[in-house]
XYZ file of C-alpha atoms in Angstrom:
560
model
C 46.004 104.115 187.188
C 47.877 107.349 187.146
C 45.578 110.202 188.074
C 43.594 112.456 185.052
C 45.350 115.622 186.133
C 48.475 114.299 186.223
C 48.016 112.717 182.679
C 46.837 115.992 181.621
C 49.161 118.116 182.998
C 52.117 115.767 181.334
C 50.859 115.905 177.643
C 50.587 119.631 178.021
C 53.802 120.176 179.305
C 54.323 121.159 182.685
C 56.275 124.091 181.849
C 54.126 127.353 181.487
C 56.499 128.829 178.629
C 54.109 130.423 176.248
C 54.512 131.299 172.557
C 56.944 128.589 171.328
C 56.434 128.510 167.457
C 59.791 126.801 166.331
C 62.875 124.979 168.157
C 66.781 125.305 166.431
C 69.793 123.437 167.932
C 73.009 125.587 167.559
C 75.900 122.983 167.112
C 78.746 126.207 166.966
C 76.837 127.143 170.286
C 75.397 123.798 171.923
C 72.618 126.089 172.622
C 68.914 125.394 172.070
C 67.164 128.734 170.394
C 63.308 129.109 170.583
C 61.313 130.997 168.511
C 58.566 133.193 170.152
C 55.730 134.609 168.617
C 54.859 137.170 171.026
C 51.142 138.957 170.374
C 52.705 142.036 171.383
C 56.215 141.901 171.328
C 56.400 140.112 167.785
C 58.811 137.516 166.510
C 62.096 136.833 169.014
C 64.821 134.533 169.435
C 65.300 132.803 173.280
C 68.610 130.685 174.290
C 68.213 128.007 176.517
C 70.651 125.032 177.230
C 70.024 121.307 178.111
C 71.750 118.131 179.280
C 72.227 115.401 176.046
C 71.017 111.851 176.643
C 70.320 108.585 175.257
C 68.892 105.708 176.230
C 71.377 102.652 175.824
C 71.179 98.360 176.568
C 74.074 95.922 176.605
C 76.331 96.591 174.234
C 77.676 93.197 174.713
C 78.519 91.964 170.895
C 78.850 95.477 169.361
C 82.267 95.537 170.405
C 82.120 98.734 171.353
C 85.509 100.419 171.672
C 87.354 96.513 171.380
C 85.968 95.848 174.715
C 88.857 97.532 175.645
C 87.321 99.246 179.191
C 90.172 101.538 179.740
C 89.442 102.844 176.618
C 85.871 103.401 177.363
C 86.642 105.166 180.361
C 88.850 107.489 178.240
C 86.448 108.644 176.013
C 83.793 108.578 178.778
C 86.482 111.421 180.242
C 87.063 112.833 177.151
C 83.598 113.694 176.721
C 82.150 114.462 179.885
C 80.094 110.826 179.844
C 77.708 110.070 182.945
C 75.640 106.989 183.247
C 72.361 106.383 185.483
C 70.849 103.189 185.938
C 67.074 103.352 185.142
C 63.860 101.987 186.563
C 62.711 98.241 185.576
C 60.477 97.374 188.332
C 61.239 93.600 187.813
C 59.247 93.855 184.448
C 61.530 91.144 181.959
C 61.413 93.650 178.752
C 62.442 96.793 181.233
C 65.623 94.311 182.111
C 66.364 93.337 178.374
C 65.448 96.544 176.695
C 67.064 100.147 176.925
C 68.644 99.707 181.333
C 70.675 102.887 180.874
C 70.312 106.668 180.770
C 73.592 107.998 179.009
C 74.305 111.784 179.644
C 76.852 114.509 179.157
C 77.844 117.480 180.835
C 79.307 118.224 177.374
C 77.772 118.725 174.127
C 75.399 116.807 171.684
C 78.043 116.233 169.502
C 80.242 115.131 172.233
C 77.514 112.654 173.070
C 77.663 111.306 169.664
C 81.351 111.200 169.229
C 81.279 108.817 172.326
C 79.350 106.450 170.597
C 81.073 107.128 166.718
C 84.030 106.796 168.341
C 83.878 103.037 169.840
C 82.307 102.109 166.340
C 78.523 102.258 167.358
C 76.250 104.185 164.920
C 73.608 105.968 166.994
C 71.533 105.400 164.390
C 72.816 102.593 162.490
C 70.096 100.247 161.723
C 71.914 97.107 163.645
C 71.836 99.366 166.753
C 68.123 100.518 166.872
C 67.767 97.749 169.284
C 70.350 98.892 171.581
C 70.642 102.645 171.412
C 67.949 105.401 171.185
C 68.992 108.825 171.006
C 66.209 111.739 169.934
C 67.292 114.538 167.834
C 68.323 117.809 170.016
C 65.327 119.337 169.986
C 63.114 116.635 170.603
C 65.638 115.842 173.997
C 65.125 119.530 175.155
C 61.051 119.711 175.037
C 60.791 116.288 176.911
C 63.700 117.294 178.912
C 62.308 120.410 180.117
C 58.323 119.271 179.686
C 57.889 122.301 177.301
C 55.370 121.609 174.213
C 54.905 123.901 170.979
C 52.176 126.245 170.032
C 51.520 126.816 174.232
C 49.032 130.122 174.529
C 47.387 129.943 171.468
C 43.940 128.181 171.362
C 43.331 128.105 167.226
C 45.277 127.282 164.365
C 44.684 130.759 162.810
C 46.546 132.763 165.934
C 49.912 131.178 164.243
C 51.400 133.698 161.590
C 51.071 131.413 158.734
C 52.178 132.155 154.912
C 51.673 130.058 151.996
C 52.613 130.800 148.225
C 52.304 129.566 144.521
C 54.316 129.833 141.636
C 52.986 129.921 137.660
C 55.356 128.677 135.210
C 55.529 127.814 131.364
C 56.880 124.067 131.852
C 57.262 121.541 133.939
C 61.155 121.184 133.527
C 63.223 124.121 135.013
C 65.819 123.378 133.187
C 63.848 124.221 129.583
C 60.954 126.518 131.076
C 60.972 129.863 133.456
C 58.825 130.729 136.020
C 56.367 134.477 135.469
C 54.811 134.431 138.206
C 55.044 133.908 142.428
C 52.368 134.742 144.791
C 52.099 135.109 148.433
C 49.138 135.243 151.015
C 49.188 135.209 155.256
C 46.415 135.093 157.283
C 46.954 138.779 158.220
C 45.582 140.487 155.386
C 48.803 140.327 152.885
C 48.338 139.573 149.521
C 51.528 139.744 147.011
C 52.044 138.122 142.943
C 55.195 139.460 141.620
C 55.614 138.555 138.086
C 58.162 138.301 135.412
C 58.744 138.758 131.722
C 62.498 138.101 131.355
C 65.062 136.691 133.188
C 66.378 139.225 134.614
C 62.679 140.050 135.953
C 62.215 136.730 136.890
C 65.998 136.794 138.625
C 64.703 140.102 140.898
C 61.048 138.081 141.225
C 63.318 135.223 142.998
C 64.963 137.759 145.556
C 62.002 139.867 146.259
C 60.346 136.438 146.960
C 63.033 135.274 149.679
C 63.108 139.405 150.931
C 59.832 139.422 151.505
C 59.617 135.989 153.740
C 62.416 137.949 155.599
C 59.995 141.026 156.065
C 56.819 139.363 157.329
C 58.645 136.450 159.331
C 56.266 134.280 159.194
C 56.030 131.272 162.036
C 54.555 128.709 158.889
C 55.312 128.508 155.359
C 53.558 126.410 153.064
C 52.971 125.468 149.782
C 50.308 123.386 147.761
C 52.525 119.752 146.494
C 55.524 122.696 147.560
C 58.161 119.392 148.239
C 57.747 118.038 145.249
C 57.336 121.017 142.738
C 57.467 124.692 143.756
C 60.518 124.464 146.102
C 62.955 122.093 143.708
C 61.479 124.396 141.271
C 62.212 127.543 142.059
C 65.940 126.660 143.889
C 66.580 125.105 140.467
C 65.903 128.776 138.529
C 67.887 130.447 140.964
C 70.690 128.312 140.467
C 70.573 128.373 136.297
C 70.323 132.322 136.826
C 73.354 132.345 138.730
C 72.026 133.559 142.200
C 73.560 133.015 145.529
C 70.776 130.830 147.369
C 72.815 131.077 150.634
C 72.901 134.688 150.219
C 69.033 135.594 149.386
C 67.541 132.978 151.082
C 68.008 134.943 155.250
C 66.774 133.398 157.878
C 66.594 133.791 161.812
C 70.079 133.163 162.124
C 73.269 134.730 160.047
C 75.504 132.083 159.883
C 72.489 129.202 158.813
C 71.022 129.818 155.213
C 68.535 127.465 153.409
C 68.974 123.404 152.779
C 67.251 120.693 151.798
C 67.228 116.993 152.827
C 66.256 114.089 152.151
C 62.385 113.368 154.634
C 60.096 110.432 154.769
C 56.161 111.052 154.369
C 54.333 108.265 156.205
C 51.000 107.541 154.310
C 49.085 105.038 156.668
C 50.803 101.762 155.842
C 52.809 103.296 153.068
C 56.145 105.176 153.102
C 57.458 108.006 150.317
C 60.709 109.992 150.289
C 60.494 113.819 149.816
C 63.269 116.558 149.946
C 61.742 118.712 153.101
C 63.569 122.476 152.403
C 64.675 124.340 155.603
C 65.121 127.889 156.898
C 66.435 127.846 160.272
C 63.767 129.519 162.547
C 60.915 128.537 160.025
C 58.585 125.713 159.989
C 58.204 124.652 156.163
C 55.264 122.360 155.530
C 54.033 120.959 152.184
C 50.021 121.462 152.824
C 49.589 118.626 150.559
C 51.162 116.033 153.002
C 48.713 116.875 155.420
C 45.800 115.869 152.703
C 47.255 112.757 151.280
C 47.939 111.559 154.884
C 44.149 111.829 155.591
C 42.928 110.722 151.991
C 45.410 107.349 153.204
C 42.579 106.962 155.874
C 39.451 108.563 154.134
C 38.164 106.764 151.713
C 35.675 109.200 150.839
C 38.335 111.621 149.685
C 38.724 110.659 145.942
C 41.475 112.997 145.011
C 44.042 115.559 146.825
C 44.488 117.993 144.002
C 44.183 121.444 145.113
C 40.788 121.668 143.499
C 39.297 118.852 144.076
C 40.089 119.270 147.732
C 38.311 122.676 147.881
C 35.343 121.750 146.544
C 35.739 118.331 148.707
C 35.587 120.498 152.339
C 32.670 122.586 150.579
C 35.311 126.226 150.689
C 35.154 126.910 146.840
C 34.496 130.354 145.903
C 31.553 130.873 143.457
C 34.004 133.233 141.484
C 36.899 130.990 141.466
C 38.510 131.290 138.112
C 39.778 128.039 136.350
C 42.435 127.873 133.968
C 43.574 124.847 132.375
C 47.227 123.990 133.300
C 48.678 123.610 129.959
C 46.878 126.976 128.544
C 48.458 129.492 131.412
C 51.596 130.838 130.164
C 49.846 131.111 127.121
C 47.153 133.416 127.689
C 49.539 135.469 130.239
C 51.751 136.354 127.532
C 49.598 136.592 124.409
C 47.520 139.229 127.067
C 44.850 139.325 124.642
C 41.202 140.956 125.794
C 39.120 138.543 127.403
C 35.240 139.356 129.038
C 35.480 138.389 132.546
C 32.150 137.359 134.989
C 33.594 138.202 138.529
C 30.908 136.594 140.157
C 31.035 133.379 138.520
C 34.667 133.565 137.472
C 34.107 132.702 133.916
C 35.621 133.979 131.002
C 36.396 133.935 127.176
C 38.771 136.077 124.663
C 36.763 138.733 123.178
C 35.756 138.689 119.525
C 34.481 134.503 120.159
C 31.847 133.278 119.100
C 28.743 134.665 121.759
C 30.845 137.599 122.668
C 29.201 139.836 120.119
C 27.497 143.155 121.850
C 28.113 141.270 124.987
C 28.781 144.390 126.917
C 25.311 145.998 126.131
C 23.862 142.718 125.940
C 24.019 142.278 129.878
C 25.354 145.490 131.222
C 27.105 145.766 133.831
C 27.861 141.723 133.801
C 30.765 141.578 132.944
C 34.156 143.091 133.190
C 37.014 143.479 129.784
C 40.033 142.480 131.189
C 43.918 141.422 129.948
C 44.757 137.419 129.502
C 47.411 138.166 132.197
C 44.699 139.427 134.763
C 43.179 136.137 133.956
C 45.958 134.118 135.426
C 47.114 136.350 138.171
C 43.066 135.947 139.462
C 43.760 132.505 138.849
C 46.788 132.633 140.732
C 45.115 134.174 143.994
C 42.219 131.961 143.574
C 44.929 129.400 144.424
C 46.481 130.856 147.045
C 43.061 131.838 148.963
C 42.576 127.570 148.344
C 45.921 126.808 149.816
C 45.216 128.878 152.225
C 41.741 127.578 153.662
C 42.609 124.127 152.692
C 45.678 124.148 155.350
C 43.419 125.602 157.816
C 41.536 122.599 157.431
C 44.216 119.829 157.484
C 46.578 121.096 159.249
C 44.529 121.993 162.167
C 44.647 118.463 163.514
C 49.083 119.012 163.649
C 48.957 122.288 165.313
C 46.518 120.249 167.928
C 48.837 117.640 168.188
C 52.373 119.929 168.364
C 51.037 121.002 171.649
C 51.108 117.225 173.246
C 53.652 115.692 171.371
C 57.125 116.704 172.172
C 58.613 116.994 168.299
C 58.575 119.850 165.543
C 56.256 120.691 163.504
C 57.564 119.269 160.974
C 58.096 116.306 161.729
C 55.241 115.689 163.052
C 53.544 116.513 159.797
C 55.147 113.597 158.123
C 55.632 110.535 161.089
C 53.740 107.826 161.676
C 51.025 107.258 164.303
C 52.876 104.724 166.036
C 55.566 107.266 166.416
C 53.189 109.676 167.754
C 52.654 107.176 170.901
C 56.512 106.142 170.840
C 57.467 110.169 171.752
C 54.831 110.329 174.132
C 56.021 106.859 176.346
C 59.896 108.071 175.568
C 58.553 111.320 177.735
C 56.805 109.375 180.129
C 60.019 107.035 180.707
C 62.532 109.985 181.159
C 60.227 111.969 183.286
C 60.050 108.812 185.865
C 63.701 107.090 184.791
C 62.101 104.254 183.552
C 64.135 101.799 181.239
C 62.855 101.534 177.645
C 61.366 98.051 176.862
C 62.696 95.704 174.545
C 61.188 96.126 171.382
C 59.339 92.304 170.073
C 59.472 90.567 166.372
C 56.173 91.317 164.097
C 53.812 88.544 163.396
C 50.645 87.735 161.790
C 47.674 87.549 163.746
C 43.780 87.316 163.442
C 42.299 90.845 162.713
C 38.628 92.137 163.175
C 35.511 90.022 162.042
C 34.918 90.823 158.118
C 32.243 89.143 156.320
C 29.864 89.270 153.278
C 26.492 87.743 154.012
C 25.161 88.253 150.642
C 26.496 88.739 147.126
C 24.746 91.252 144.812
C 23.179 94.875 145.018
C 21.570 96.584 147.137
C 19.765 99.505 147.510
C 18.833 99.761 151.150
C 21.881 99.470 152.887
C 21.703 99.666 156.809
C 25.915 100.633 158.617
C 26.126 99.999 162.020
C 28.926 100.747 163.939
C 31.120 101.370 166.986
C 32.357 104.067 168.787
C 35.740 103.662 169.943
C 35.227 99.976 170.204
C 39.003 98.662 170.348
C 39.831 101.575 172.841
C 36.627 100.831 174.853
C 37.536 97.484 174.861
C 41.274 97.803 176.269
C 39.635 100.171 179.200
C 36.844 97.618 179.690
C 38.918 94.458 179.576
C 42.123 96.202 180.860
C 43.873 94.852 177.600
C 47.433 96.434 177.684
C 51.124 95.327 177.855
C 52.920 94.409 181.201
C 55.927 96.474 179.759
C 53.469 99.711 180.696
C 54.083 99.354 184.577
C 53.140 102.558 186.241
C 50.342 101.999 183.779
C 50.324 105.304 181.793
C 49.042 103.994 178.354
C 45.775 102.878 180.260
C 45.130 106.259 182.039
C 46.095 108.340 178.766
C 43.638 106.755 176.716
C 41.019 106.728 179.147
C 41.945 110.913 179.500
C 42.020 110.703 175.781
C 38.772 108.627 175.261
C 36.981 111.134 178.263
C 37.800 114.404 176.456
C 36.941 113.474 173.209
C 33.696 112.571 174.075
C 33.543 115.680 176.218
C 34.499 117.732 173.218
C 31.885 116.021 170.711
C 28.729 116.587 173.568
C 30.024 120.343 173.937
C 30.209 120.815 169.885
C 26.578 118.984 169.317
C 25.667 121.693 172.711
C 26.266 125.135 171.064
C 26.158 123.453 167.070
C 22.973 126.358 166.800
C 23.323 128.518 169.772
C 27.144 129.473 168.811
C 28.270 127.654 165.464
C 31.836 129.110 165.973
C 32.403 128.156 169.385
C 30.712 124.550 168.288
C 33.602 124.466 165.032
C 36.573 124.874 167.603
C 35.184 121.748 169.995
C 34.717 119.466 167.145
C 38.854 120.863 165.799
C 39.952 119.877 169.308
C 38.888 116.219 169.337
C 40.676 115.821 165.822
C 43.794 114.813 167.466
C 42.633 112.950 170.180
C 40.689 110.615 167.625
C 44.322 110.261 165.763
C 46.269 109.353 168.976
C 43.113 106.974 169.801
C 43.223 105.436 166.599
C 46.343 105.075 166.501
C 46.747 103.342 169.975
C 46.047 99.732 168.338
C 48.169 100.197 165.267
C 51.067 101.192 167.574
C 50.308 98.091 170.070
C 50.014 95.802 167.098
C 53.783 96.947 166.060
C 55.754 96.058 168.827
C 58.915 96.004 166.030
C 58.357 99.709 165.607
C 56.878 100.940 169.012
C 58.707 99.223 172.195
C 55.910 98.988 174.449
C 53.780 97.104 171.644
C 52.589 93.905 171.913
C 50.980 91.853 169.370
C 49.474 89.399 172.221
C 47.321 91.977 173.087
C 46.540 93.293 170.134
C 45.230 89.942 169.033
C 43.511 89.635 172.419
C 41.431 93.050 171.448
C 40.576 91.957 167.841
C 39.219 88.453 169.670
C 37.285 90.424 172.357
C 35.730 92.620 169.299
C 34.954 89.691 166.809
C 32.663 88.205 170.442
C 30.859 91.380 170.665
């Protein structure tokens, strides 16, 4: 078993860089640019190079460049090609899996055009089983053992900004938008608003300045993917404004785009459009909700609302506004009686509102139907706010061990989570990647139903950690694992959970606070534990699975 420190030194990164909020790649340049967040020194931009790779098997039948080796030498020239044997250690999936460690001295896209150009798709779906190559960023933090979010211990130290927008329709194309507001965790609060379009045109630019301005590290949205962003890049096109040219970001010469993403929902998959500013991490706080609701069955909805009220953060003055009766009362701006502190209201002259200000004095406040909405509006911000803070804790946690962006890792799959890890592992000791197994059905966990009816007194028993618990006891894991790191990083993940949990039940009265920031950082070491069986069980998906064991650890459970 590899040693604890060593385990935890490795998911940590072993470099000490501190600060990293945000990793570009620079194809003009070849150069890697990371984003610091310095306490004192503020936002900056850092060059650093790196050496591409890929991980490569036989190529045999993918007559790669005709099987013409002079050829292959060529372009191996041509593109400053090296190859390096890796490590099997007489393992059988080592020797028929990924044997090869294929570098440059060149350039990424050197590295791909020596694959493009013998006819093999890097990422053509007929090669997954012969090629890996990670993205450029993803190469550079395992390359050079760096991890995200290093030096800062909470979510909240990360300059984070989220927004809203208010419109009168759904459609862009037959509605406008009158209102966008904007909230950090800093203290600024913004709603710029709009009566016309060439208000709502200037709303649209002073919305993109002002991201500029603050520089945020985070930028979120509430269902942002799917509505605000699509939404708001669709007005600026119909009002004839230069995205490219509003839209700045860390870099001149890269403006704003969108493509297409996958959101993995537990055993479900859903395409989104993710938008990008380069320098920026852009998040739709929604994902982060619907990807737990996928595993929570206790959460019944992930609207906004719902959500807020769900994790108990609702304000008692939180106005509500029915979605189809907001443009309307912001522009009819008729006198309404407001109660701040319970955040109802109705128009004056209704029924109940006679003598209502000398009725209860000093209860409530006259105010205009479009003070209504922007309170409304800020109510949903402050929501979109604390409901990130919530949900998005657990992918801050987990930026800082798993060697990916931010975004991305707020959309993949758990059994991708474990993949990135063991693809560190492997090019940190030149180990070959295994050959990845077919899928097939096995026996799961013991479910049965003793008795048909209701019942009032119901009695749950359960578990802790029993399928990790029982790999560690029963040393159930795959030969394919052979300087045995998946053992000794669940057993460090298993160990500091656990020590988390006893140190948040410790100081849960004597310092609440302190007791809140334990429990946040076992949240992702209960996801990568969780995940450790799925990701076993899916050998098609994660190379070092194996469904033999799997089924060996849903045998041992259905004994116990």
């Amino acid at each position: 078993m590899v040693p604890q420190e060593e385990i935890e030194r490795f998911l940590l990164g072993e470099d000490d860089e501190k600060y990293i909020v945000s990793l570009e790649y620079d194809y003009k340049t070849s150069k890697i640019y990371k984003v610091i967040q310095d306490p004192v020194k503020g936002k900056m931009l850092r060059p650093d190079t790196f050496i591409p790779f890929a991980w490569v098997g036989d190529l045999k039948g993918k007559n790669f460049y005709k099987n013409d080796k002079h050829a292959q030498k060529r372009a191996m020239s041509e593109n400053g090609i090296l190859i390096e044997k890796l490590e099997d250690h007489g393992d059988e999936r080592l020797q028929q899996g990924l044997t090869y460690l294929v570098k440059t001295t060149k350039t990424y896209s050197n590295l791909i055009n020596f694959f493009k150009g013998g006819g093999l798709d890097p990422w053509g779906r007929d090669n997954s089983d012969c090629i890996t190559i990670l993205s450029p960023v993803e190469q550079y933090l395992i390359q050079k053992s760096k991890r995200l979010f290093k030096g800062f211990d909470e979510y909240d130290d990360i300059h984070r900004f989220v927004f809203d927008i208010e419109t009168t329709g759904l459609d862009p194309k037959t509605s406008k938008m009158f209102l966008i507001g904007m909230r950090d965790n800093r203290g600024f609060l913004k709603l710029l608003s709009a009566q016309n379009e060439d208000e709502e045109r200037q709303m649209i630019v002073e919305f993109f300045r002002t991201i500029d301005e603050l520089k945020p590290s985070l930028i979120g949205g509430y269902n942002s993917a799917f509505f605000d962003f699509p939404y708001i890049l669709k007005r600026a096109e119909l009002l004839n404004l230069n995205i490219k040219k509003i839209s700045k970001t860390l870099h001149p010469d890269y403006s704003l785009k969108q493509k297409d993403g996958i959101l993995k929902l537990a055993n479900e998959m859903e395409p989104y459009v993710q938008t990008q500013m380069w320098g920026y991490n852009i998040v739709d706080i929604a994902h982060a909700v619907r990807r737990a609701q996928a595993i929570n069955s206790d959460i019944k909805s992930w609207s906004l609302k719902y959500i807020t009220k769900f994790i108990e953060a609702e304000k008692t003055s939180r106005v509500y506004v029915e979605g189809d009766k907001i443009g309307k009362i912001y522009f009819d701006n008729e006198d309404y009686y407001l109660n701040p502190d319970s955040g109802g209201f109705k128009k004056v002259g209704m029924p109940g509102t006679e003598n209502l200000m000398e009725r209860f004095p000093g209860k409530f406040l006259e105010v205009k139907g479009s003070n209504i909405i922007e309170r409304y509006l800020d109510d949903d911000l402050y929501e979109t706010m604390v409901v990130d803070e919530q949900f998005n804790q657990a992918n801050f946690l987990l930026s800082k061990l798993v060697p990916t962006t931010y975004e991305r890792l707020s959309t993949m799959g758990t059994a991708t989570l474990w993949k990135m890890i063991m693809c560190s592992w492997s090019y940190k000791h030149k180990l070959a990647i295994p050959k990845k197994l077919e899928k097939r059905k096995f026996t799961g966990g013991l479910s049965r139903l003793v008795q048909v009816g209701y019942s009032r007194n119901v009695l749950k028993l359960d578990y802790s950690s029993l399928y990790p618990s029982i790999q560690l006891v029963h040393d159930v894991f795959p030969k394919c694992d052979v300087t045995g790191a998946m053992k000794s990083m669940l057993k460090y993940f298993r160990d500091t959970r656990i020590m988390y949990k006893n140190l948040a039940g410790e100081f849960k009265t004597s310092d609440p606070k302190l007791a809140i920031s334990y429990d946040r950082k076992q949240l992702p070491i209960k996801i990568f534990i969780n995940a450790f069986f799925g990701s076993l069980s899916a050998p098609h998906v994660f190379p070092w699975g194996d469904i033999d064991m799997g089924e060996q650890i849903t045998c041992t459970g259905r004994q116990y």
